[in-house]
Coordinates of C-alpha atoms in Angstrom, one line a residue:
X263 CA -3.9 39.8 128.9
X264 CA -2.4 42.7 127.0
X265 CA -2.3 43.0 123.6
X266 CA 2.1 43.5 123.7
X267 CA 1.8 40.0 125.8
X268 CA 0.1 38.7 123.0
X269 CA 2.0 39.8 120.4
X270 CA 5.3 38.5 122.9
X271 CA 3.8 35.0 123.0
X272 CA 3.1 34.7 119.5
X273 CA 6.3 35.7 118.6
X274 CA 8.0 33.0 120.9
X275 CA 5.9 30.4 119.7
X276 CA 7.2 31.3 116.1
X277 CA 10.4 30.9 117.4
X278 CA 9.6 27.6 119.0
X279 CA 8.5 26.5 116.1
X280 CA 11.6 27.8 113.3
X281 CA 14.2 26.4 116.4
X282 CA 12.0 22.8 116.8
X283 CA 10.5 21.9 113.5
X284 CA 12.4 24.2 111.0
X285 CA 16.1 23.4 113.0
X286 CA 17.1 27.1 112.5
X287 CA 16.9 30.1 114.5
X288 CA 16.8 34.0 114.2
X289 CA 17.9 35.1 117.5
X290 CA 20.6 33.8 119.8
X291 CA 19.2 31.6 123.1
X292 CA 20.1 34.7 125.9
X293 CA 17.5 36.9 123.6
X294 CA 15.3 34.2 123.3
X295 CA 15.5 33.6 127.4
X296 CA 14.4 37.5 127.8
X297 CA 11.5 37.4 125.6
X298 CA 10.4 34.7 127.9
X299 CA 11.3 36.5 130.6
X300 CA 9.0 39.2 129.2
X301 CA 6.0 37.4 129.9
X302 CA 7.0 35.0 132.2
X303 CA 5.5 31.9 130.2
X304 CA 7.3 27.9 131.2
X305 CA 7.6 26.5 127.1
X306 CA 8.7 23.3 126.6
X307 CA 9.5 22.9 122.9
X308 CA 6.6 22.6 120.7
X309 CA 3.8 20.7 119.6
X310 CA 4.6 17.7 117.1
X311 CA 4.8 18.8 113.7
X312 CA 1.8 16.3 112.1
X313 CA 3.8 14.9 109.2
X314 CA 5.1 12.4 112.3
X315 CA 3.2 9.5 114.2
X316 CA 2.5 11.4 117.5
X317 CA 3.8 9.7 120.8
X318 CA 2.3 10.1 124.0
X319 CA 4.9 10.3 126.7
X320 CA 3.8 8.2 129.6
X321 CA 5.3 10.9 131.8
X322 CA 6.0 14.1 130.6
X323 CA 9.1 14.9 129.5
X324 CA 9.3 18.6 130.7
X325 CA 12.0 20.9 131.1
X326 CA 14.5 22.1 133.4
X327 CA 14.1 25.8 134.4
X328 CA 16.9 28.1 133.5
X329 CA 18.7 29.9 136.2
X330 CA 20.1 34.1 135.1
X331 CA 22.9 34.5 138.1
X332 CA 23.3 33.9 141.8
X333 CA 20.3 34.8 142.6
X334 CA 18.5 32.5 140.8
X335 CA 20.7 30.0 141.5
X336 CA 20.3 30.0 145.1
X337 CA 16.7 30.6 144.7
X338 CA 16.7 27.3 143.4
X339 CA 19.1 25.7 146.3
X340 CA 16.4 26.9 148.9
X341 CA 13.9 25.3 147.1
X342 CA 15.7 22.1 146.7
X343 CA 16.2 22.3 150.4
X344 CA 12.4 23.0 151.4
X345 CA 11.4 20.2 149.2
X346 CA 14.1 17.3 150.6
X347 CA 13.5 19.0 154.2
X348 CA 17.0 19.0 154.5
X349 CA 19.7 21.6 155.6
X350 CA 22.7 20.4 153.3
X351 CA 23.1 19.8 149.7
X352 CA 25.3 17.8 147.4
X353 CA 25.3 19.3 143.9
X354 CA 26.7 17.6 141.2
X355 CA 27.2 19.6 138.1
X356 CA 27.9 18.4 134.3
X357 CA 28.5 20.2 130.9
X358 CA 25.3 21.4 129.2
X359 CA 25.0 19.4 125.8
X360 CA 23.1 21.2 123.4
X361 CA 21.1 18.8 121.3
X362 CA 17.7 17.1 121.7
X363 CA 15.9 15.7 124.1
X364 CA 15.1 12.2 123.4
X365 CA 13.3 8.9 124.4
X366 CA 13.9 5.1 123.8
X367 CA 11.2 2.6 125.0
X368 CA 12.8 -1.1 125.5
X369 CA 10.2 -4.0 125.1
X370 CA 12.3 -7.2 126.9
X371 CA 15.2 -5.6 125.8
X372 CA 14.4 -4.4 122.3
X373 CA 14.0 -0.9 121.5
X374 CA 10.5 -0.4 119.9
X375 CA 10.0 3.0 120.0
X376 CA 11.7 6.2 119.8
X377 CA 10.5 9.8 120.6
X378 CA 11.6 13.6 120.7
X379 CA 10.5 15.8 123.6
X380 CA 8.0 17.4 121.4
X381 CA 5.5 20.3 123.7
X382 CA 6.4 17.8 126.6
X383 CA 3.4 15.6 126.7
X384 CA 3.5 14.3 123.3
X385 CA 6.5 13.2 121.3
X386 CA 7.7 12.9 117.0
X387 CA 7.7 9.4 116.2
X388 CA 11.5 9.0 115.2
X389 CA 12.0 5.3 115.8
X390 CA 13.4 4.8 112.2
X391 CA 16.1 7.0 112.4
X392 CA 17.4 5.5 116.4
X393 CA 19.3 3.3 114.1
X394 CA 21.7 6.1 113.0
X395 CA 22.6 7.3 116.6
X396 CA 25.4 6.1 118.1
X397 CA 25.5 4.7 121.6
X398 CA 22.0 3.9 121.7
X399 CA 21.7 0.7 122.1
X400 CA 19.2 -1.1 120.1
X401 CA 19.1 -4.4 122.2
X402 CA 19.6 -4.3 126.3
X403 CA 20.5 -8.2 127.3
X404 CA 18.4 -9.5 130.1
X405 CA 16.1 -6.7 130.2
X406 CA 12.4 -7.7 130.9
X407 CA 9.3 -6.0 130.6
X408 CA 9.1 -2.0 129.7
X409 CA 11.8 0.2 130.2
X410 CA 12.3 3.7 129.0
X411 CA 15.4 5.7 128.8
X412 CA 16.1 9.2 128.0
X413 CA 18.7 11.7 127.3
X414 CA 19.9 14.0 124.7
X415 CA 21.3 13.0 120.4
X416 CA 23.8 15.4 119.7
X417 CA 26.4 15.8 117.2
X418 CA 30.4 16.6 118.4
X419 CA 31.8 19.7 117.4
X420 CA 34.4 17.7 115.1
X421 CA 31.7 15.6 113.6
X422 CA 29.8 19.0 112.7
X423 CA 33.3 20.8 111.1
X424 CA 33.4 17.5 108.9
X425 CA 29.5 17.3 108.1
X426 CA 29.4 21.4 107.4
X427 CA 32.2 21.5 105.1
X428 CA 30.1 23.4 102.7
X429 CA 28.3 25.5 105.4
X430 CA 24.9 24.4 105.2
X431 CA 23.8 23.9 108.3
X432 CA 23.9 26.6 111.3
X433 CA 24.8 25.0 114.4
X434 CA 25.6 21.1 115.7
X435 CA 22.1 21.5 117.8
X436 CA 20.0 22.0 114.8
X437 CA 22.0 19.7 112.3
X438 CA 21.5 17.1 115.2
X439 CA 17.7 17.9 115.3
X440 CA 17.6 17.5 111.6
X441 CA 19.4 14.7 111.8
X442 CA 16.8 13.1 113.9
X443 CA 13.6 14.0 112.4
X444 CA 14.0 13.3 108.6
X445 CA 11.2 11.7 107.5
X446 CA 13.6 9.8 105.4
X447 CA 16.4 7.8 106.9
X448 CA 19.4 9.6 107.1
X449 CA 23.3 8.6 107.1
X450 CA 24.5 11.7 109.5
X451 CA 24.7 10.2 112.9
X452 CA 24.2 11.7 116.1
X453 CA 25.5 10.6 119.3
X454 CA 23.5 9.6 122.5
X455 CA 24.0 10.9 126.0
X456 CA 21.9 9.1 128.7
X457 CA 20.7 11.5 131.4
X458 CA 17.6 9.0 133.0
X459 CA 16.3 5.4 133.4
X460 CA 12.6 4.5 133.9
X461 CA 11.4 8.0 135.0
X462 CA 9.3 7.6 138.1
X463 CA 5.9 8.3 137.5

């Protein structure tokens, strides 16, 4: 390994680490995609920051990658196809929500637990602050047994303008990441967005 690709992964893992744990940033996401690029590394967010109870994730809770144009796009068409074996495709696309990934584990239908992404494999213990994001529910009816749900805690675009009055906080990514991880409860809530039920596994 080369001394520059050092120096390239150290600086992405401080940036991992100021956009993660710090909820800032000091460059934009397209030049944080080409320093990747650079080195050709797969990152999923970063390691828990110790002042929280550490969560294993019973599957990992990885990343999508990111696709820069048609080419990549189709790259990863073909390799849908190879994988399913089939010749046809049905592609159904959504509106990237920028906040944070996030799990909910259901004990016969009451959440217990509550987890962010974290470096994929292990999670930030965040359960006392679920209570503060709307949509999750905190009780599922006529659930039984374990169930786990994920998806994203963001905060609307309206709900940031009325929050940021002042201009304190950067972005409604990193206010909702905040939001989420205060060690102290906290009355800014984010909203949920489901993407997953029970990942297989």
């Amino acid at each position: 390994m080369t001394e520059n690709t050092l120096k390239l992964q150290e600086e992405i893992k401080r940036h991992n680490d100021l956009y993660y744990r710090e909820n800032t940033q000091e460059i934009t996401d397209a030049e944080y995609d080409e320093l990747v690029k650079k080195v050709d590394i797969q990152t999923v967010g970063t390691a828990p920051d110790r002042r929280f109870l550490e969560v294993e994730h019973i599957v990992p809770m990885l990343s999508l990658d990111k696709a820069h144009g048609q080419d990549e796009v189709e790259e990863f068409f073909a390799k849908v196809r190879k994988l399913l074996n089939v010749h046809e495709l049905e592609i159904v696309c959504e509106p990237k929500i920028d906040g944070v990934s996030f799990s909910a584990i259901y004990e016969n239908g009451r959440l217990v637990k509550a987890a962010t992404r974290g470096d994929g494999y292990y999670g930030e213990d965040v359960t006392k602050n679920a209570a503060t994001i709307e949509g999750l529910p905190k009780v599922l009816p006529d659930v039984k047994g374990r169930l786990e749900v994920r998806g994203e805690v963001y905060l609307r675009n309206d709900d940031f303008l009325k929050l940021n009055k002042d201009n304190q906080f950067s972005n409604p990514r990193n206010t909702a990441s905040g939001s989420l991880r205060q060690l102290d409860r906290v009355s800014r809530k984010g909203t949920y967005v489901q993407w997953e039920v029970d990942p297989p596994g």
